[in-house]
PDB file of C-alpha atoms in Angstrom:
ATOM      1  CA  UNK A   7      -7.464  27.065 -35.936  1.00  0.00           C
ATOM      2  CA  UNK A   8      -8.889  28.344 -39.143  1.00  0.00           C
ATOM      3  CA  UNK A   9      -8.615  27.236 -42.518  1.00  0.00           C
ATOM      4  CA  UNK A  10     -11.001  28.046 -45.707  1.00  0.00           C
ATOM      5  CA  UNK A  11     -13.211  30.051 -43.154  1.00  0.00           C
ATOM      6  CA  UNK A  12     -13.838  26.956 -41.361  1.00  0.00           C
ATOM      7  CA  UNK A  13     -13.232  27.177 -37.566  1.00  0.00           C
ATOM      8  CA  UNK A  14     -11.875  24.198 -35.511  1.00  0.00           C
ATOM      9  CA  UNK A  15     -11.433  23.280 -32.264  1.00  0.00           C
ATOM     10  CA  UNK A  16      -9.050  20.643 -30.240  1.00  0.00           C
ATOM     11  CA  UNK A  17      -9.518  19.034 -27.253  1.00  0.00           C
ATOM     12  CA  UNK A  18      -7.117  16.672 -25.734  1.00  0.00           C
ATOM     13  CA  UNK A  19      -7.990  14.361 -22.989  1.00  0.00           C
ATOM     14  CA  UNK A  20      -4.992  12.074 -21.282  1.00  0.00           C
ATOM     15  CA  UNK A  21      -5.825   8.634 -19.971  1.00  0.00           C
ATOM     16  CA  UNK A  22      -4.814   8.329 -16.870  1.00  0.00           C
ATOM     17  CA  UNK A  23      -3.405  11.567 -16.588  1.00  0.00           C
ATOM     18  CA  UNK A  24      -1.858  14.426 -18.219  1.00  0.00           C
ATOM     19  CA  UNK A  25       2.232  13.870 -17.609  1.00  0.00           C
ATOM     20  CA  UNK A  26       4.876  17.025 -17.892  1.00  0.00           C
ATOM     21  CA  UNK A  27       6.594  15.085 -20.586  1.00  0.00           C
ATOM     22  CA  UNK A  28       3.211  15.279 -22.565  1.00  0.00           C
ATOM     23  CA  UNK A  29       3.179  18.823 -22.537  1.00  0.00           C
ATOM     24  CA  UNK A  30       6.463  19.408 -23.369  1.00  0.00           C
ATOM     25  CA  UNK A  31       6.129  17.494 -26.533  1.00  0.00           C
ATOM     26  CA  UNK A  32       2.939  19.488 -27.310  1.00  0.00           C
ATOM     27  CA  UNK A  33       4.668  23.078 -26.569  1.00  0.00           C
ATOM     28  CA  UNK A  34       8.002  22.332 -28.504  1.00  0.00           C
ATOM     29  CA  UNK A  35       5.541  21.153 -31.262  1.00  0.00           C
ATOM     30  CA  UNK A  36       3.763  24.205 -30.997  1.00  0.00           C
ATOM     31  CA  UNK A  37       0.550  23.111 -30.895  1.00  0.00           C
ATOM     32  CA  UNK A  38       0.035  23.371 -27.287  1.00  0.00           C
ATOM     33  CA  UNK A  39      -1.702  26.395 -27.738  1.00  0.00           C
ATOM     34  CA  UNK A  40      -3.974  25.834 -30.088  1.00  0.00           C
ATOM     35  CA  UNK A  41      -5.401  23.149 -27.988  1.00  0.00           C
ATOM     36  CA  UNK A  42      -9.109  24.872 -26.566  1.00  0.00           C
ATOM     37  CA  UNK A  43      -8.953  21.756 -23.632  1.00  0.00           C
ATOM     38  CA  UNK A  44      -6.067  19.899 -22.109  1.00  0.00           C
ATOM     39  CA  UNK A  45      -7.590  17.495 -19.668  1.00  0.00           C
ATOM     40  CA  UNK A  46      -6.932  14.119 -17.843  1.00  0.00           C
ATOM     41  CA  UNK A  47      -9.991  11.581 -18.277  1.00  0.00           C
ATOM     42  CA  UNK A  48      -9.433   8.988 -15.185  1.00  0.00           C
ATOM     43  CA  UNK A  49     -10.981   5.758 -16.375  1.00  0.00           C
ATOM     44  CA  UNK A  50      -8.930   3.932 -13.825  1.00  0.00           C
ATOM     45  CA  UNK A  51     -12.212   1.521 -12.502  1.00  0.00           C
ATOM     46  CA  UNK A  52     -14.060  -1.020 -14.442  1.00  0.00           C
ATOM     47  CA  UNK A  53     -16.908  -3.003 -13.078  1.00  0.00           C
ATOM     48  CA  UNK A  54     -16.034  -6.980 -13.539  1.00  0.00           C
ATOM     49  CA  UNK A  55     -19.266  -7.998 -11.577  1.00  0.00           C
ATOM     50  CA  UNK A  56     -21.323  -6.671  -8.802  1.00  0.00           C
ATOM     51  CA  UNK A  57     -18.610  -6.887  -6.436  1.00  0.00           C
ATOM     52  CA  UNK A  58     -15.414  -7.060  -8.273  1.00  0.00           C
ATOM     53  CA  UNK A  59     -13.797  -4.180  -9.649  1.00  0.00           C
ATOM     54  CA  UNK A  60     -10.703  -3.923 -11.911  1.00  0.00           C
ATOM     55  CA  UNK A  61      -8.073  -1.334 -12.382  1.00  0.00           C
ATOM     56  CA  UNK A  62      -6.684  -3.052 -16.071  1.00  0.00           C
ATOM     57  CA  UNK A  63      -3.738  -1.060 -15.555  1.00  0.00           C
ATOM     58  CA  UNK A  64      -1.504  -3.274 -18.395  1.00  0.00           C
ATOM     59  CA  UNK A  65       1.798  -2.416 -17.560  1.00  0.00           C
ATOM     60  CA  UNK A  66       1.190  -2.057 -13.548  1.00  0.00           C
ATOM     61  CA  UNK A  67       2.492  -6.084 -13.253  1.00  0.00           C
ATOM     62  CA  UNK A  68       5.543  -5.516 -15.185  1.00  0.00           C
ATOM     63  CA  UNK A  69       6.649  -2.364 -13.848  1.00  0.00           C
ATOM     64  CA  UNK A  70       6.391  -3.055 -10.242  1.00  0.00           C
ATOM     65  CA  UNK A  71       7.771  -6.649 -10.174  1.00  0.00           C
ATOM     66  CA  UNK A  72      10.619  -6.804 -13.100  1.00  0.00           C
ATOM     67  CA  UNK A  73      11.400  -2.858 -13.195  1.00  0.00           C
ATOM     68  CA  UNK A  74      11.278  -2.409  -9.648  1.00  0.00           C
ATOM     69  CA  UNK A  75       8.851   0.802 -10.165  1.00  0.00           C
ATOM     70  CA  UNK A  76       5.872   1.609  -8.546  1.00  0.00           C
ATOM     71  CA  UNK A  77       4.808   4.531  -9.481  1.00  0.00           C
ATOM     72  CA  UNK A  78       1.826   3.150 -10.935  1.00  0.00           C
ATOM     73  CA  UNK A  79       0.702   2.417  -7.000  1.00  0.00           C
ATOM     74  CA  UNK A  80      -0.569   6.007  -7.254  1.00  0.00           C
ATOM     75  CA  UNK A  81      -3.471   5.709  -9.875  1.00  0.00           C
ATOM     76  CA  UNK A  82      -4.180   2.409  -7.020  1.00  0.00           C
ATOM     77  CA  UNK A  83      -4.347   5.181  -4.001  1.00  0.00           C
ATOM     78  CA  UNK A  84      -6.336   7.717  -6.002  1.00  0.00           C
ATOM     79  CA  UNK A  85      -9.191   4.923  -7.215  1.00  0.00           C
ATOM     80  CA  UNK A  86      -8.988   3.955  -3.752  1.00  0.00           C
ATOM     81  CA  UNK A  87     -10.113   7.500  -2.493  1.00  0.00           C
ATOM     82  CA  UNK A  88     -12.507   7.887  -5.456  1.00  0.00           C
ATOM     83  CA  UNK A  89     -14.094   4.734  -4.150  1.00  0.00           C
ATOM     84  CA  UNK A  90     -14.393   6.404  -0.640  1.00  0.00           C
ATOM     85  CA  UNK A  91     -15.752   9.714  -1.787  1.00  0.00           C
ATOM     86  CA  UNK A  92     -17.826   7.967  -3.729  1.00  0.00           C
ATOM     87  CA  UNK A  93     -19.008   5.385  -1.251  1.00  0.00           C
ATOM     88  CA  UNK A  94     -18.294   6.621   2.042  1.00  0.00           C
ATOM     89  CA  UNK A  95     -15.075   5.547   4.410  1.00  0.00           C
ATOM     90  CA  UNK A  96     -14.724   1.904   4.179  1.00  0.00           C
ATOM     91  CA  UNK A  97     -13.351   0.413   7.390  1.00  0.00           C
ATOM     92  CA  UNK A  98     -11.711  -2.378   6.593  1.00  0.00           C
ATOM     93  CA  UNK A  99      -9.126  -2.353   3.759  1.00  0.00           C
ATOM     94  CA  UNK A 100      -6.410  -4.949   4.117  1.00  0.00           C
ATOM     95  CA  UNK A 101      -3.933  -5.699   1.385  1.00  0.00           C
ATOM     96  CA  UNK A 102      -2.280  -8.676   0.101  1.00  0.00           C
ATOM     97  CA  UNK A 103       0.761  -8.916  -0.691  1.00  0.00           C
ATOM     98  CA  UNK A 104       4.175  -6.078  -1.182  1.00  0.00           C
ATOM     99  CA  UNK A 105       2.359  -3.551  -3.443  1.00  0.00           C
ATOM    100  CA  UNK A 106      -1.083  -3.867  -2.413  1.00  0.00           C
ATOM    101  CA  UNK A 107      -0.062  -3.078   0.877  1.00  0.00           C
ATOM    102  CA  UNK A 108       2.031  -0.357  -0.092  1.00  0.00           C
ATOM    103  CA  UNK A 109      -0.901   1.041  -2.039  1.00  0.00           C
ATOM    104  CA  UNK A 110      -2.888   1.101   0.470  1.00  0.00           C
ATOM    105  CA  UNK A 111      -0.947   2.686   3.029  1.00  0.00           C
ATOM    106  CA  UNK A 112      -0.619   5.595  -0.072  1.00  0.00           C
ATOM    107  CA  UNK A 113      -4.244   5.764   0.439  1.00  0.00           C
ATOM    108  CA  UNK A 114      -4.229   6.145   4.136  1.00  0.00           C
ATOM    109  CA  UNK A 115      -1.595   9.017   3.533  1.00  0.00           C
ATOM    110  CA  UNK A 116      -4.192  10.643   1.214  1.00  0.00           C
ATOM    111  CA  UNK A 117      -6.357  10.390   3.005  1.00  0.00           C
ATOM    112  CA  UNK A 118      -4.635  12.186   6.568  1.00  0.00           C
ATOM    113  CA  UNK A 119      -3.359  14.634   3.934  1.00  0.00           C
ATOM    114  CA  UNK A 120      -7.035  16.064   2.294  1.00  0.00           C
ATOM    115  CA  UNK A 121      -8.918  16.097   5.618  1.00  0.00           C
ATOM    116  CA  UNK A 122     -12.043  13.788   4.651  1.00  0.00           C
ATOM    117  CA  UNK A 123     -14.472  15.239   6.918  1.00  0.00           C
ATOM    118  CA  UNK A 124     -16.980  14.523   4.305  1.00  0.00           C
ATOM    119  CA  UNK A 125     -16.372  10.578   4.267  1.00  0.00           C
ATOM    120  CA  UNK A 126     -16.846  11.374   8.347  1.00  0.00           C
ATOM    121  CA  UNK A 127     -20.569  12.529   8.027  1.00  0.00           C
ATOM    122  CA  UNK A 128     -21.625   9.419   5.475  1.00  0.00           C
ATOM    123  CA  UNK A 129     -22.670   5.965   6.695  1.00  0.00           C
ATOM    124  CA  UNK A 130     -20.290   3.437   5.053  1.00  0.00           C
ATOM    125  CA  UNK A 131     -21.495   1.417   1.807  1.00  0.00           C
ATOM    126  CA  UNK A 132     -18.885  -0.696   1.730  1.00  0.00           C
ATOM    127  CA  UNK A 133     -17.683  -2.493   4.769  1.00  0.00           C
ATOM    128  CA  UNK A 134     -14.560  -4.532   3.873  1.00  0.00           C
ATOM    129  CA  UNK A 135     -12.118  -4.029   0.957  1.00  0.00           C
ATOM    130  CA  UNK A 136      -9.260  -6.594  -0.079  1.00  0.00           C
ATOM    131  CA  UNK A 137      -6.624  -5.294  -2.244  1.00  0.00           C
ATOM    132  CA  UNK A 138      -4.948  -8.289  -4.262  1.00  0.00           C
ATOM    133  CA  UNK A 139      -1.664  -8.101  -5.975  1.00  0.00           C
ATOM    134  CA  UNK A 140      -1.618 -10.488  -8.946  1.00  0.00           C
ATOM    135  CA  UNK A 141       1.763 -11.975  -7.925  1.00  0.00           C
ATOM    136  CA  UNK A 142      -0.254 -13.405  -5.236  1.00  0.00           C
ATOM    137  CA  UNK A 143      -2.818 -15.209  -7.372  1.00  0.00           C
ATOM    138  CA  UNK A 144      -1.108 -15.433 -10.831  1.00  0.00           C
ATOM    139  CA  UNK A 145      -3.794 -17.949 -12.187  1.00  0.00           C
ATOM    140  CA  UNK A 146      -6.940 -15.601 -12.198  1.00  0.00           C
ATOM    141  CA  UNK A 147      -6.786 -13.562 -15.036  1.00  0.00           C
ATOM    142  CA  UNK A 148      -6.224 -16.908 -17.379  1.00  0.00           C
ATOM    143  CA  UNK A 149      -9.455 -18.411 -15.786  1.00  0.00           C
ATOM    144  CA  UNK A 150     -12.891 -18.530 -18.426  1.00  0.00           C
ATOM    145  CA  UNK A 151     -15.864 -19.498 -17.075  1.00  0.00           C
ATOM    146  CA  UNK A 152     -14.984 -22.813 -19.323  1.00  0.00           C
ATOM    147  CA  UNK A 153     -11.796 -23.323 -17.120  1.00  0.00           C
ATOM    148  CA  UNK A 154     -14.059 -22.907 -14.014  1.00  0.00           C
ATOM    149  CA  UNK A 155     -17.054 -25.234 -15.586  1.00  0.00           C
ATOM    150  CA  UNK A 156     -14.257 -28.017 -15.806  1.00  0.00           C
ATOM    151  CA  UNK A 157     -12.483 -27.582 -12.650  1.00  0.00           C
TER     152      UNK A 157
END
């Protein structure tokens, strides 16, 4: 885009991912095209500690328990192979409870799916993952490090 002999650029970058309703709106806006970048930027894991990692996924909770929709499981599987590719096949991963479980087994159809001979060749770095839903431990996430001080 030019105006006043000033050249700009766009870039667009979609957290979690880019979704064909987004780019609909963008083309019927016309503006699609004048975007130099379209991209998905997949910020799906955040460090808590040194061995707890959240996905922060907001609406994940509501969706899957009151709306009965789990798409959201996905972005679960995917981190889940991230982790792996990352890390190296992790033996162990057990889930607890309806939609951890279900997430994982995602994962495991990812997995059979791409092939991972590279995860075959790498020594494991992580031994033993546990997938939690929060409807199994609701309490958690309202916990401070006061709440734990006075327990």
């Amino acid at each position: 885009l030019e105006r006043h002999g000033e050249s700009k650029s766009f870039h667009v970058y979609l957290v979690p991912r880019i979704t064909l309703i987004c780019q609909r709106i963008l083309e019927d806006e016309g503006v699609l095209g004048s975007i130099q970048s379209f991209r998905q930027f997949e910020c799906d894991l955040i460090p808590m500690d040194d061995d707890v990692i959240s996905m922060e996924l907001d609406s994940a909770f509501r969706e899957c328990f009151m709306d009965g929709d789990c798409s959201s499981l996905y972005y679960v599987a995917r981190a889940l192979m991230r982790i792996q590719n990352q890390f190296g096949h992790i033996p162990e991963i057990r889930g607890k409870g309806r939609c951890a479980k279900q997430a994982v087994r995602m994962m495991q159809r990812m997995k059979q799916e791409l092939s991972h001979d590279a995860l075959k060749g790498m020594l494991p770095q992580i031994h033993q993952l546990y997938v939690l839903d929060r409807d199994v431990d609701l309490v958690t996430p309202f916990v401070t490090q006061l709440t734990y001080e006075e327990l």
